[in-house]
Amino acid sequence: MSDQKHKGPGPEPVSPEEVSAQERAAEQDSRSAPDDFAKLLAERQELMNTLVRRQADFENYRKRVEKERQQERHRGVESMVEHILPVLDAFDRALTGPADPAYLDYRKGFELIRRQLWEALAKQGLVRIDALGQEFNPHFHHAIESVETTEHADGIVIGEMQPGYLFHERVLRPAMVRVASTPEPKSAHVSKREH
């Protein structure tokens, strides 16, 4: 009778060995389901962490590229400003000359052009270094002469030969200056010979 094939609309009969194999598989599935779920949760968390890291990396990359663009723009403007500084110096020298009444209109025109040029450069971030009366600072000043004097304290800038400039808080050109120095005291031996 076991050799007979099942005919009919109902389910096929299952042998007892097949039933116990199916029960064992179902039992294993029910035991491994929490393990599989925990694995899936761990994989999901790992993927989320990777996504967050990738987003942070991309945001850092975007910020770095933007900063580099800004620095390139500043370098381009800085280069242009460096080439314009001699023109600004020429205007300053022209305006420090004597004010001849015959050239008063020309002088007013020079002053206007110089002021417009300065305003355009200042809008880009150019700042003149304040040197006169300040203590000598090698980061901002370039000493071209040391003048012995008792009128000023030692190390004070007493003259400016060429103005210095900062561009976005970076020294574009140091100010060329004269610096006061205290005169060396004459030794007692030398003063005795003079008498």
Phi, psi and omega in degrees: 000333178288341178281350182285143177273144180283128178234135177134172186281346184282174180291154179289145176289145183245138180285158180298328178294319180294322179295315182291327176294319179294321179295318178296318179296318179294321178295318178296319179298319181291328177284323184276348180301312178296324178295315179297319179296318179296320178296316179297318177297319179295318178297318179299315180297319179296318177296320178296317178299318178297318179298316179297317178297318180296319178296318179294319177299316180296319179296318177297319178299314180300316179295318180296318179296318179296318179296318179296321176298315179298318179295320177297319178298316179298319180296320178296314179294320179300318179297317179296316181298318178302323180285338180272339182305318177299328177292317177298318177299319180296319176298316180299317179295320180296325183277346178274352179290174180296143181271094179280126182302332181292334183250024183299317180295320177297319181297317178299320178296316178298317180297320179295314180296317180298317180295318179295318179298314181298316181298321179295318180291321180295324178296332179278349177118011179277133179227135178281137178282126177280113186248312185303129178081357180270159174287139181302130179229113184297345177284332183245341185238147174241109183283123177251350179204141174247123184248122177286126181203152175255355181283337183232154178292158180296132177087008179268137178286121182249351178205147179239117180276323178213131182292151175252160184221147172252144174233112185051052175065017177241138182291117176273319177208123179289154178284134176272121191226162168257138184239137179286141174225146180287132179297145178292131177291140178287140182286157181297326180297317180292320182292330178291322179294327182292334183278000000 
